[in-house]
Short mmCIF file of C-alpha atoms and ligand atoms in Angstrom, two decimals:
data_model
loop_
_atom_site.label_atom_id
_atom_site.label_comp_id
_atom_site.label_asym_id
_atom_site.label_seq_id
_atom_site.Cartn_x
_atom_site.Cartn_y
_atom_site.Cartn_z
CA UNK A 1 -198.79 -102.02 164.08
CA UNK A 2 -196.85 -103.60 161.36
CA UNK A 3 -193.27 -103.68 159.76
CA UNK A 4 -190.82 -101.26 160.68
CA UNK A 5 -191.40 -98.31 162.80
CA UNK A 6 -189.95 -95.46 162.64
CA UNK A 7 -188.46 -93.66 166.41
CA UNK A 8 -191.84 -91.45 166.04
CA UNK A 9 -194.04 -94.95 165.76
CA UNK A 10 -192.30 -96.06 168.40
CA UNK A 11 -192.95 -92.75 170.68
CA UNK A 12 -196.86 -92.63 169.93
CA UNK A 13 -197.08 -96.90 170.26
CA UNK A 14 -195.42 -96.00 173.62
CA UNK A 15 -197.91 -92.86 174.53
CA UNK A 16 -200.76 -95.41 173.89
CA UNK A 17 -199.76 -98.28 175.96
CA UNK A 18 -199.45 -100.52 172.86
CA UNK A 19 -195.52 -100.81 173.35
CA UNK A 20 -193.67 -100.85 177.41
CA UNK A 21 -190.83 -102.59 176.14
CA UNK A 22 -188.04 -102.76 173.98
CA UNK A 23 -185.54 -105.15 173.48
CA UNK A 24 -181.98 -103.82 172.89
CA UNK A 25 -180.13 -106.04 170.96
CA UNK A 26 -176.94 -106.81 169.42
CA UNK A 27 -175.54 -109.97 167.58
CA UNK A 28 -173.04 -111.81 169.25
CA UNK A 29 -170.12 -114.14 167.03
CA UNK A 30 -172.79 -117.45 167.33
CA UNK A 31 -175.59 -115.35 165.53
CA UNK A 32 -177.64 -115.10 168.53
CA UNK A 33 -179.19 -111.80 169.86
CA UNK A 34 -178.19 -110.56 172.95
CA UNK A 35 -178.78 -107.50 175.03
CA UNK A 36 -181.23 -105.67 177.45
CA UNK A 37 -185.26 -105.18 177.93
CA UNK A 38 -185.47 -101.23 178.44
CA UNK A 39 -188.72 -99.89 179.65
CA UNK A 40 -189.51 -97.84 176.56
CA UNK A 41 -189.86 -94.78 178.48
CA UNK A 42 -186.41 -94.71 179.10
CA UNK A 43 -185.42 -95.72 175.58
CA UNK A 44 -187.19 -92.56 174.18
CA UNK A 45 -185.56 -90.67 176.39
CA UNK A 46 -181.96 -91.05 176.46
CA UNK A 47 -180.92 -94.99 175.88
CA UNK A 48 -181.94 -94.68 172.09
CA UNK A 49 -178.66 -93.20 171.62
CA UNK A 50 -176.35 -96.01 173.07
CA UNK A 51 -175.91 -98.26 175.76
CA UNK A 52 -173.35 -99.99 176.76
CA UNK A 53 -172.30 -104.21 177.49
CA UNK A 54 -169.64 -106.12 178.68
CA UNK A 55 -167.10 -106.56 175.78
CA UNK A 56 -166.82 -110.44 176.65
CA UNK A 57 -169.71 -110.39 174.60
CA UNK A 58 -167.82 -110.63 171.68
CA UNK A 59 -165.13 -113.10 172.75
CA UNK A 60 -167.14 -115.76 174.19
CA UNK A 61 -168.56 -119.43 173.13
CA UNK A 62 -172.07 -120.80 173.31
CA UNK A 63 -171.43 -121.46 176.96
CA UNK A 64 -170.42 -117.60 177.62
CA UNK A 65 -167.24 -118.71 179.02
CA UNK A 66 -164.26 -116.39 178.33
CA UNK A 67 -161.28 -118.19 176.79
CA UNK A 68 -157.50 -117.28 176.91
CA UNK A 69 -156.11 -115.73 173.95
CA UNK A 70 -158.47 -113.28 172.31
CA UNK A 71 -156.64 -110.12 171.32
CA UNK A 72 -159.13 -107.29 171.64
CA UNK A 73 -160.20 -108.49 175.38
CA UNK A 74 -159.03 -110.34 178.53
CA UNK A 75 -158.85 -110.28 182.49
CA UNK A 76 -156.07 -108.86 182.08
CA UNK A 77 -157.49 -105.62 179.76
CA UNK A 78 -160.20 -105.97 182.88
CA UNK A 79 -163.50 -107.01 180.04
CA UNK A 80 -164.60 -103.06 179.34
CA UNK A 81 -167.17 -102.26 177.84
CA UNK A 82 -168.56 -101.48 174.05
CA UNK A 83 -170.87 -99.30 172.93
CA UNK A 84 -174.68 -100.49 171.52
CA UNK A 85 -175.89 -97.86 168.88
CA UNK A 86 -179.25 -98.97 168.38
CA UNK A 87 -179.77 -99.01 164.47
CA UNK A 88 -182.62 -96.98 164.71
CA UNK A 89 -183.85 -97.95 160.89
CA UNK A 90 -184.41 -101.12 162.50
CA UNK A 91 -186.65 -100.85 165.35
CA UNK A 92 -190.09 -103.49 164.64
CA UNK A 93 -192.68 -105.06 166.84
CA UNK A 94 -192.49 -108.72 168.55
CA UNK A 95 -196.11 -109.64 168.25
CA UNK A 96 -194.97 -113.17 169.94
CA UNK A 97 -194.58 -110.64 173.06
CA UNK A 98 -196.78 -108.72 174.79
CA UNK A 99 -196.31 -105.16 174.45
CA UNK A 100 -192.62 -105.20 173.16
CA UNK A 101 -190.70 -104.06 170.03
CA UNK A 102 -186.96 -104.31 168.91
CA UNK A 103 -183.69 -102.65 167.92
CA UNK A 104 -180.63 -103.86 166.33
CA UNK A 105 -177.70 -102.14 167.51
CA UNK A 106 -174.07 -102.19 166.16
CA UNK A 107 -171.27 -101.99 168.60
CA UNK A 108 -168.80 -99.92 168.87
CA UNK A 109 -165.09 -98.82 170.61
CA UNK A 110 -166.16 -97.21 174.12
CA UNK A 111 -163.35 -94.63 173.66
CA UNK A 112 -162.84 -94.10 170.00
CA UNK A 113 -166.87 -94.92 168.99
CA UNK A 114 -165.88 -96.74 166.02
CA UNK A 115 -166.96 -99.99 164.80
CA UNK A 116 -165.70 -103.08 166.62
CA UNK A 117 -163.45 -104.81 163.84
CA UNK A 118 -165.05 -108.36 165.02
CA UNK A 119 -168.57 -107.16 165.35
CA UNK A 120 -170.67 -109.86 163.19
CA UNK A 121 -172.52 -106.52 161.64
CA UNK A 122 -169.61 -104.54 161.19
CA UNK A 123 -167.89 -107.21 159.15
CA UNK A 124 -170.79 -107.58 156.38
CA UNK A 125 -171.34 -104.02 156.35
CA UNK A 126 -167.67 -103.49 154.85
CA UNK A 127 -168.13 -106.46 152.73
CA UNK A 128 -171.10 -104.09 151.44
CA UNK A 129 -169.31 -101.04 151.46
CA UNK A 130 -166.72 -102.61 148.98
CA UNK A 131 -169.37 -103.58 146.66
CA UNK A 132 -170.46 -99.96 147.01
CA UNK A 133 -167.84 -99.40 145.55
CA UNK A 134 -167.72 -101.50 142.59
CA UNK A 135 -171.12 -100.22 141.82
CA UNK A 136 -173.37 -102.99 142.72
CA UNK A 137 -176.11 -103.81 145.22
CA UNK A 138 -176.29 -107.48 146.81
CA UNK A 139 -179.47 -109.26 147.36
CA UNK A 140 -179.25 -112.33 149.00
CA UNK A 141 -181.50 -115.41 150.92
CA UNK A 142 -180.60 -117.54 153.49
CA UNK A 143 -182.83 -120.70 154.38
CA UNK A 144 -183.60 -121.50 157.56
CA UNK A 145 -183.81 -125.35 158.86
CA UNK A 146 -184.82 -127.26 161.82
CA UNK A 147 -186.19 -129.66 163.88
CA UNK A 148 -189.09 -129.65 166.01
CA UNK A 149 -189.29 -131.83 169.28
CA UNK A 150 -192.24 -133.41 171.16
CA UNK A 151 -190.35 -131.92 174.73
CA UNK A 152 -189.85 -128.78 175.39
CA UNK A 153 -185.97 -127.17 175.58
CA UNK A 154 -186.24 -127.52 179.45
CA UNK A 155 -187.84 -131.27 179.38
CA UNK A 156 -185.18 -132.52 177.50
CA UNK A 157 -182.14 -129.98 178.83
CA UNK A 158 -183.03 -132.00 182.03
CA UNK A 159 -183.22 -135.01 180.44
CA UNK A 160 -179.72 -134.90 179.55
CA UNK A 161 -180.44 -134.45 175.82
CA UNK A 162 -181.46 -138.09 175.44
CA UNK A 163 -184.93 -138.47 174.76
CA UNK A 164 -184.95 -136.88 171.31
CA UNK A 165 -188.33 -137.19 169.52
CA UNK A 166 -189.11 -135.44 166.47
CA UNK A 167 -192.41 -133.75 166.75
CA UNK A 168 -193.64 -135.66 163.73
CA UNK A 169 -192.97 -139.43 162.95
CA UNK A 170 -191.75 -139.99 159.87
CA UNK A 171 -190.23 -137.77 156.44
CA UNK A 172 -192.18 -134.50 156.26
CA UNK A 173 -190.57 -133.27 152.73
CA UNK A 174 -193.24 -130.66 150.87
CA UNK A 175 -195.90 -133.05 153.12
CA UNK A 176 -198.94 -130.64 154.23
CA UNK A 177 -201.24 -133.43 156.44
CA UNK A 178 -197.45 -133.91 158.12
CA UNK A 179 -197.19 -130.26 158.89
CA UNK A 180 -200.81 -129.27 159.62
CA UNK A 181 -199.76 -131.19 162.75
CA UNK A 182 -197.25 -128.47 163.81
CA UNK A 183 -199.22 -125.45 161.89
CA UNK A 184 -199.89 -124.24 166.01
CA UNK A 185 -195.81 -122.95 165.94
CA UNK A 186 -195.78 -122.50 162.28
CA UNK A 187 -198.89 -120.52 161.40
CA UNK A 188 -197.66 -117.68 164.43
CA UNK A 189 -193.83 -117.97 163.38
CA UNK A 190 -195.11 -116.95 159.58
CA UNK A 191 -197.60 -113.97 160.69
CA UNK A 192 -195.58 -113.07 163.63
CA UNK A 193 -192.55 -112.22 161.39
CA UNK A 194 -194.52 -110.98 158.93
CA UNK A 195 -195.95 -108.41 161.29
CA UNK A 196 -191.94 -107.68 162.33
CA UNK A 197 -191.86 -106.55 158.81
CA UNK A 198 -190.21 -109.59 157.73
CA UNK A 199 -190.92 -111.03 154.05
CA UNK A 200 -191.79 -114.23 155.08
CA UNK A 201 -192.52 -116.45 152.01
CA UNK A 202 -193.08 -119.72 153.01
CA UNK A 203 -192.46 -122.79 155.35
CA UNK A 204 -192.86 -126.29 153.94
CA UNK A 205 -192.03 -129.57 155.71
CA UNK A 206 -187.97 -130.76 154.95
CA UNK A 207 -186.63 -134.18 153.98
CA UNK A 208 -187.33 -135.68 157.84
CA UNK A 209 -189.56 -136.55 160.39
CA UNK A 210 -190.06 -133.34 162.47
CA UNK A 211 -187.95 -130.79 159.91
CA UNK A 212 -189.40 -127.97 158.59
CA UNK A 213 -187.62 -125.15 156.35
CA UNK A 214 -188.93 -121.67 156.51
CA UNK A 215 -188.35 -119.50 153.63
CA UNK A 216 -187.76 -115.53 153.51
CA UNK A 217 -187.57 -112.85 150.15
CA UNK A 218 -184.43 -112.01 149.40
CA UNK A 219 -183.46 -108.52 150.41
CA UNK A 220 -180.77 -105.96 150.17
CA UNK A 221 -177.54 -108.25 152.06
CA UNK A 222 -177.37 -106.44 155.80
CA UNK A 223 -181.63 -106.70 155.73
CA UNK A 224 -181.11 -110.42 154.76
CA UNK A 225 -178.98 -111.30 157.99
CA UNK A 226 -181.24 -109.36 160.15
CA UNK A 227 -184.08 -110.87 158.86
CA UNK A 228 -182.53 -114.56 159.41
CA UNK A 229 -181.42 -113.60 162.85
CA UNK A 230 -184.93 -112.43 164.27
CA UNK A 231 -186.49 -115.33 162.10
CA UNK A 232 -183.98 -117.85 163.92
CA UNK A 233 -184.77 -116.10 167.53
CA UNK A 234 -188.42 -116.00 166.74
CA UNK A 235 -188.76 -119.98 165.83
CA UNK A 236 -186.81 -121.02 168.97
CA UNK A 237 -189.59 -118.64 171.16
CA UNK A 238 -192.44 -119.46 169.53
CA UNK A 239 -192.19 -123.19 169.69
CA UNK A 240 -190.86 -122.54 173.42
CA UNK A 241 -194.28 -120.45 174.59
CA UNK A 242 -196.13 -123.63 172.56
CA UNK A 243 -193.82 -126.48 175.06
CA UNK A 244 -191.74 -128.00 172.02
CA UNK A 245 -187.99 -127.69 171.15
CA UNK A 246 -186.68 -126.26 168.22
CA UNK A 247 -183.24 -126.51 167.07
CA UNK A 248 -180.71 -125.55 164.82
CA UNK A 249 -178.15 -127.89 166.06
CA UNK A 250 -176.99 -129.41 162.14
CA UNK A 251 -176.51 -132.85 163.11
CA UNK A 252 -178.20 -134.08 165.99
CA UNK A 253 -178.99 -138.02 165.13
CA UNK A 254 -175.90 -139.27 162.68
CA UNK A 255 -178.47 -141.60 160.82
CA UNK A 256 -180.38 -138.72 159.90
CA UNK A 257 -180.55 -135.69 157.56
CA UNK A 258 -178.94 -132.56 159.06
CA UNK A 259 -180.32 -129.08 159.15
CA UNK A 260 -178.47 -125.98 156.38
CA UNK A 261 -178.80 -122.89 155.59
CA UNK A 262 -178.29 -122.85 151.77
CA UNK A 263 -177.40 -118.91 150.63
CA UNK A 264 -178.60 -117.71 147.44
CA UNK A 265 -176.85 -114.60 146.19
CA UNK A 266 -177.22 -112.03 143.03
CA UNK A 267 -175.61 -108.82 142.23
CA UNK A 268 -177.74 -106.21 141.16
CA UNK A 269 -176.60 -102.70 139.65
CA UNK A 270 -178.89 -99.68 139.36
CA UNK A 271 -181.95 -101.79 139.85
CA UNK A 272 -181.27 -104.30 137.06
CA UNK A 273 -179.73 -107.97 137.61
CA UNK A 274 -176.17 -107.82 137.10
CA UNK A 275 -176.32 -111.66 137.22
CA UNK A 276 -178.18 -111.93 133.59
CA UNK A 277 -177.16 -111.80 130.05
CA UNK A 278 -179.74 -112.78 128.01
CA UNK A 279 -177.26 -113.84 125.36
CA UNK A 280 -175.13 -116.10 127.27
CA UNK A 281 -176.61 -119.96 127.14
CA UNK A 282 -177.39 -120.16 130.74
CA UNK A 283 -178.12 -116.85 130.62
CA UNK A 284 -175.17 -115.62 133.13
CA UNK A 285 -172.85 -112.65 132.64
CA UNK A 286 -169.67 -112.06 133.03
CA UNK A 287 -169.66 -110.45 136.31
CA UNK A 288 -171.42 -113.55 137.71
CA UNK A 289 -169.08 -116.02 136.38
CA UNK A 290 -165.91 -114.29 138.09
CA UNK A 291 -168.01 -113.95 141.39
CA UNK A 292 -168.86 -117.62 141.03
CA UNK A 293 -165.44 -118.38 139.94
CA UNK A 294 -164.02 -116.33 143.60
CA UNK A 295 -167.42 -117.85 145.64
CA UNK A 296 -165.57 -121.66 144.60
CA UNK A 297 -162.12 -120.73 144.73
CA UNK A 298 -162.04 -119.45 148.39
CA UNK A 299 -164.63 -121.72 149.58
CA UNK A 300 -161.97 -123.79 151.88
CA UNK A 301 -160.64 -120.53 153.13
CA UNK A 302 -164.41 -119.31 154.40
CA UNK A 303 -165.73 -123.07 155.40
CA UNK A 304 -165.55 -122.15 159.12
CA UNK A 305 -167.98 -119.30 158.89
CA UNK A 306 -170.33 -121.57 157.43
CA UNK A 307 -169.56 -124.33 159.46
CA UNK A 308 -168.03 -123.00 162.63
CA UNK A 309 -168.84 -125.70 165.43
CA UNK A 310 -167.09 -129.66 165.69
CA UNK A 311 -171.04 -130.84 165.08
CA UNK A 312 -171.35 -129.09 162.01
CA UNK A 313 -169.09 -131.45 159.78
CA UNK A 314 -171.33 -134.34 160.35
CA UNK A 315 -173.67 -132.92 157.98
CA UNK A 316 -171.42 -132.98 155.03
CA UNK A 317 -171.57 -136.81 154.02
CA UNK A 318 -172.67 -138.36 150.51
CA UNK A 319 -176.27 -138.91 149.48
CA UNK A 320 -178.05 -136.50 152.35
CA UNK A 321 -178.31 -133.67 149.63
CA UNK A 322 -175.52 -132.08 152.00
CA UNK A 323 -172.41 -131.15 149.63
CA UNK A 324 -168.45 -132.04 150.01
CA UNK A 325 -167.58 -130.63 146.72
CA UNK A 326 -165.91 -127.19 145.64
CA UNK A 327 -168.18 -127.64 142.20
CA UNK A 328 -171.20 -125.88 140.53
CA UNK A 329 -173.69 -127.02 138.88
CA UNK A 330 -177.00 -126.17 136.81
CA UNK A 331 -179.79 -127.12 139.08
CA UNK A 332 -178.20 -129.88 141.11
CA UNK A 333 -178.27 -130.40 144.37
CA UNK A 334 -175.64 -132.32 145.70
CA UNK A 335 -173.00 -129.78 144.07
CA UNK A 336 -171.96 -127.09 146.30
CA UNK A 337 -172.91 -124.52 144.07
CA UNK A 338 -175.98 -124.35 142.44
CA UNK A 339 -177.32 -122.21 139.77
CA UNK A 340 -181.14 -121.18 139.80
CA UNK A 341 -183.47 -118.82 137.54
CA UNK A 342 -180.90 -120.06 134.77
CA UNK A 343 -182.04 -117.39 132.07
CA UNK A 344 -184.18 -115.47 134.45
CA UNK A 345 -184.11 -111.85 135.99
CA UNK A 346 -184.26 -114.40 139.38
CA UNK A 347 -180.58 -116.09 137.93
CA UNK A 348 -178.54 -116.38 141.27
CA UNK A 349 -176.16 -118.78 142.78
CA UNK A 350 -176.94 -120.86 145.75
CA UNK A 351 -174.10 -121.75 147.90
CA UNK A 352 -175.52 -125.17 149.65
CA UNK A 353 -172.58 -125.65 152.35
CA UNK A 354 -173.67 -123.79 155.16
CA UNK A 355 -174.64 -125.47 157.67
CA UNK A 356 -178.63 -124.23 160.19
CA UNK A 357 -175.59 -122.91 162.72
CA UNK A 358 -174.21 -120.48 160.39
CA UNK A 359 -173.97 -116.82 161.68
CA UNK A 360 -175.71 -115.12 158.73
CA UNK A 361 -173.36 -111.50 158.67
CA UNK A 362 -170.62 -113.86 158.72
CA UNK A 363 -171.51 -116.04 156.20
CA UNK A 364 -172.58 -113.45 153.95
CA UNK A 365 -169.80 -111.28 154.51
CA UNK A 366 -167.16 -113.84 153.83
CA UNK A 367 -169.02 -115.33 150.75
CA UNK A 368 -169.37 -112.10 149.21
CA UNK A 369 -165.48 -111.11 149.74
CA UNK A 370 -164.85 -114.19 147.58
CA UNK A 371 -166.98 -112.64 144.69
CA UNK A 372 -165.18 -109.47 145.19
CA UNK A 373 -162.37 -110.74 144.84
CA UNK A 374 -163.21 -112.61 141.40
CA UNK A 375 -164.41 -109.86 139.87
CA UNK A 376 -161.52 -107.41 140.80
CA UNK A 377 -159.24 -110.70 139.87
CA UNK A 378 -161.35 -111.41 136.52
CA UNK A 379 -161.46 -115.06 137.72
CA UNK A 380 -162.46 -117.62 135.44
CA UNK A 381 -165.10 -120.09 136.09
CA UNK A 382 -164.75 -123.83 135.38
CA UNK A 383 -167.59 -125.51 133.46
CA UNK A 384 -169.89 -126.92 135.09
CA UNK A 385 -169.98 -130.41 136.74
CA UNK A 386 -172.86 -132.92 136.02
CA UNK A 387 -174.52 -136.31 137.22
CA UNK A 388 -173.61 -137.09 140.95
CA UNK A 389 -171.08 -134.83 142.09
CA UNK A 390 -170.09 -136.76 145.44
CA UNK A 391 -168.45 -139.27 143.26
CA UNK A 392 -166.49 -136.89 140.85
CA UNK A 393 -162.96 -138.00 141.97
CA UNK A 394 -161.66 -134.36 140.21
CA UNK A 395 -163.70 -131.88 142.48
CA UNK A 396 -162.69 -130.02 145.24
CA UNK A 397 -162.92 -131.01 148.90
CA UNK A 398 -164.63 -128.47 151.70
CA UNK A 399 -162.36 -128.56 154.54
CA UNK A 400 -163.93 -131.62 156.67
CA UNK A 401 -163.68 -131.05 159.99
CA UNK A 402 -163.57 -128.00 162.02
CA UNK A 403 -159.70 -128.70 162.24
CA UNK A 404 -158.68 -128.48 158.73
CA UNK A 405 -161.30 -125.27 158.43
CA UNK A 406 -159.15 -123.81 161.40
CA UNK A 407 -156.32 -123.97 158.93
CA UNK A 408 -157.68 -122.86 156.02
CA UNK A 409 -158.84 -119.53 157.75
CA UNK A 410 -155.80 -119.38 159.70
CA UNK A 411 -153.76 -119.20 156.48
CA UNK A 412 -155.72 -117.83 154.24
CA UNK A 413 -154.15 -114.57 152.51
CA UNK A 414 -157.31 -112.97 151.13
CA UNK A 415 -159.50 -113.72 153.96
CA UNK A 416 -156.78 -111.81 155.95
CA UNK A 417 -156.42 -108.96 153.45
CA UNK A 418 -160.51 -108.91 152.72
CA UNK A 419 -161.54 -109.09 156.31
CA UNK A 420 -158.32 -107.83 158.10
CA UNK A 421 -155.95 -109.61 160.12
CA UNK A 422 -157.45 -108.89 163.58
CA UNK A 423 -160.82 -110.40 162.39
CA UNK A 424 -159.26 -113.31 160.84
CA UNK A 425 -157.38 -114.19 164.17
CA UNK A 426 -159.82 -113.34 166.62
CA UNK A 427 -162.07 -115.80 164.93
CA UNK A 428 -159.35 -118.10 164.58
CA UNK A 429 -159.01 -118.60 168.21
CA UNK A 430 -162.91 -118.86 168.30
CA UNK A 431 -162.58 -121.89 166.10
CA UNK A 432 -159.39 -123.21 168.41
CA UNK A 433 -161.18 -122.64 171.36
CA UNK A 434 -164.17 -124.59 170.33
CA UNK A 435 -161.65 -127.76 169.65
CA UNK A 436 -160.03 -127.82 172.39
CA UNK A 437 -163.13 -127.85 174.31
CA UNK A 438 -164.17 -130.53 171.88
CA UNK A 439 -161.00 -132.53 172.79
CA UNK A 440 -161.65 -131.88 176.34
CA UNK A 441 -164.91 -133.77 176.74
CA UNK A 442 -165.37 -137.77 177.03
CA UNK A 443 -168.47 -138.74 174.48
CA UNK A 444 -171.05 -141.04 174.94
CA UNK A 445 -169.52 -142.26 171.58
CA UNK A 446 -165.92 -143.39 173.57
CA UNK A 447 -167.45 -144.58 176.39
CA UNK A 448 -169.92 -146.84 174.66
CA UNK A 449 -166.72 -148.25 171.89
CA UNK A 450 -163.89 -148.37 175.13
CA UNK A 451 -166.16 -149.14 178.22
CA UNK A 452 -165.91 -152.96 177.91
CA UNK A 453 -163.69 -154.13 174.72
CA UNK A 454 -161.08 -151.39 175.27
P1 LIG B 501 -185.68 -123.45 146.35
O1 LIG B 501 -186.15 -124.39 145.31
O2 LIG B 501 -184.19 -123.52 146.57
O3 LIG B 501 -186.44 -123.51 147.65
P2 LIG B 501 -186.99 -120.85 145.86
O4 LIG B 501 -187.55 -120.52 144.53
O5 LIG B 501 -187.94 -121.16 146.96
O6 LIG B 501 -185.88 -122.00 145.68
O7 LIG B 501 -186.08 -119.63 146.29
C1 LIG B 501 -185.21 -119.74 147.38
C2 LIG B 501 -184.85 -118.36 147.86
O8 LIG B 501 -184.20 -117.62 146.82
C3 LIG B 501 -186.03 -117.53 148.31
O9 LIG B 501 -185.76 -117.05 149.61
C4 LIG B 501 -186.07 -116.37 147.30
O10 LIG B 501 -186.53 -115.15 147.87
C5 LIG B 501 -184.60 -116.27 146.92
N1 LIG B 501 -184.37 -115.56 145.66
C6 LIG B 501 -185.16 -115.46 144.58
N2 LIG B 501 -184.60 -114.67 143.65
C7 LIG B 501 -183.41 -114.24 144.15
C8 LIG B 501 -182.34 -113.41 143.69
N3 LIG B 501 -182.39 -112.83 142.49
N4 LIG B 501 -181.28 -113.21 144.50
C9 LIG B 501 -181.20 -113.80 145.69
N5 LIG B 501 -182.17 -114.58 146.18
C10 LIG B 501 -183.26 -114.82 145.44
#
């Protein structure tokens, strides 16, 4: 029982006991899956075609508390309901549970049954559609970081999220004695997804004590996000059942490396890299230089997507391998932008700003707007920078701080014309609403700074 299953896998799994349970799931605006356990017996029979949740769901923070000043839902509009439409080309095992497999739903208007404008999936899939339309296919990576702990989630949730100790004790980068030690979550998390039908390729021990990065084939942009999404769910689960924390938290100790997801991204038409020209020097056609020249152009207008939580600006700061730079380069890492299989059929750009919080559709789907929108524009690329990039005085800034990346979005006319203007402000408030909450608290940081010399 392996991969994807098709709805007549999943019937004849059920009619042998293998599968009782299937989890129903749809992915909220913070990337994380959320939804129902149906016994499987009523799945094949009628809740296979949709069921329904609370359209909060979708207008809600980590916290699930429902802010003032969303559009699409409120107390006043009563919270209704959308529609799940199980994505029945997704349905896969969870060998990390007993007896269950999954479905990926997209949600949709209760009345009208059409696509929730905000919906995390719906948004990439019309990023796709455009490129449908141009005639090309987009294959794409994300990378997933993050820390292990010695405590479990509950261990140190009670704790007040003091203790923090890295499950490893000192800088774990490419280091396999370091991550035999933690090969009891890491071995299952590979072969688990695996068995999900999910291309894992490797996982390999990242620049600090405790950090690993796990690594999954590109795929086909819509399969990509899916893939990082039940990757993300499955790490966090896995390393629960085993009593350790993981987390994806970017910045959790500010004299320490932070966690990304870096995005690597090609264009491929017909089957064939649309990315290479074998005459060029680097080997890059012209269709890749105007995406790249859109992907570094709009970058301050799509930061937030990449970056959307107060925490995840911490990362960005000189000499972690983090960027702060609108700049590309060949084969450098502390550019934003970085290109790798120079003169390959693998020639792609890696985007290196997005933070281990990023919501992959999102990401994705803004990121590849921004290449639309070269193209269509014929935007030219600069050349590229070279040597340290965090000290090139000439080079673009990221937005840094969620702030400034509130503006940006807010303002930005071809985020509002790519995505639409009701997506653009409902995840505008998202971003206000996670400030102000921000603004709200007193930190440890104040208190320890005011408590005497103030
Ligand atoms: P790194 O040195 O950044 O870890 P890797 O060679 O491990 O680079 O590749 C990183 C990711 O890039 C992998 O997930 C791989 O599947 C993906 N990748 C390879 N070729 C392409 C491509 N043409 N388009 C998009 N992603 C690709």
């Amino acid at each position: 029982m392996t991969g994807i299953l098709s709805f007549d896998d999943l019937k004849s799994q059920a009619a042998s006991g293998a599968i009782d349970t299937v989890l129903v799931c749809a992915v909220d605006m913070q990337g994380r899956l959320m939804g129902k356990r149906f016994h499987v017996a009523n799945f094949i029979e009628s809740s296979y075609e949709e069921t329904h949740c609370c359209n909060y769901l979708f207008a809600t923070d980590l916290e699930m508390s429902t802010p003032e000043g969303f559009a699409s839902t409120s107390w006043q509009q009563g919270y209704g309901d959308y529609v799940l439409k199980p994505d029945l080309t997704t349905i896969r095992p969870v060998p990390w549970l007993e007896g269950t497999a999954m479905v990926l739903c997209d949600v949709l208007d209760h009345h009208k049954h059409l696509p929730v404008p905000h919906s995390p999936r719906a948004i990439l899939k019309k990023q796709i559609a455009r490129l449908t339309e141009l005639g090309f296919d987009a294959m794409m990576a994300t990378e997933l970081e993050f820390f292990l702990f010695e405590k479990s989630l509950d261990e140190i949730r009670k704790g007040g999220f003091r203790d923090l100790t890295p499950i490893s004790g000192y800088n774990e980068d490419y280091h396999i004695f370091q991550t035999t030690k933690e090969e009891m979550i890491m071995r299952p998390v590979r072969n688990h997804l695996y068995a999900a039908g999910i291309p894992i390729e490797n996982s390999k021990g990242e620049a600090e004590a405790g950090q690993e990065e796990l690594n999954i084939r590109y795929a086909a942009a819509l399969d990509c996000a899916d893939h990082h999404t039940i990757a993300k769910h499955a790490v966090k689960e896995i390393s629960w059942q085993h009593g350790h924390a993981a987390s994806f938290l970017p910045k959790w100790d500010a004299k320490r490396v932070g966690s990304s997801s870096h995005v690597h991204q090609s264009l491929w038409q017909y089957g064939t890299p649309a990315f290479m020209d074998k005459h060029d020097e680097l080997g890059m056609s012209a269709v890749m230089k105007h995406y790249m020249a859109g992907l570094i152009a709009f970058a301050p207008d799509y930061t937030y997507f990449l970056a959307p939580y107060v925490n995840s600006y911490k990362r960005f700061s000189k000499g972690t391998f983090a960027p702060t730079k609108t700049v590309w380069s060949v084969d450098n890492r502390t550019a934003g932008f970085r290109l790798c299989g120079a003169g390959t059929k693998g020639i792609r750009v890696e985007c290196r700003i997005g933070g281990s919080d990023l919501n992959p559709y999102l990401a994705q789907a803004v990121m590849l707007a921004a290449g639309i929108k070269g193209i269509e524009d014929k935007m030219e690329l600069s050349a590229p920078t070279r040597g340290d990039v965090y000290e090139d005085a000439k080079a673009g800034d990221i937005p840094q701080n969620l702030v400034a990346a509130t503006a940006t979005l807010r303002n930005s006319a071809f985020l509002r014309a790519a995505l639409g203007d009701d997506v653009v402000d409902h995840y505008t408030r998202a971003a206000e609403w996670e400030q102000e909450e921000f603004d709200r608290a007193v930190t440890d940081w104040e208190i320890a700074r005011g408590f005497e010399r103030a």
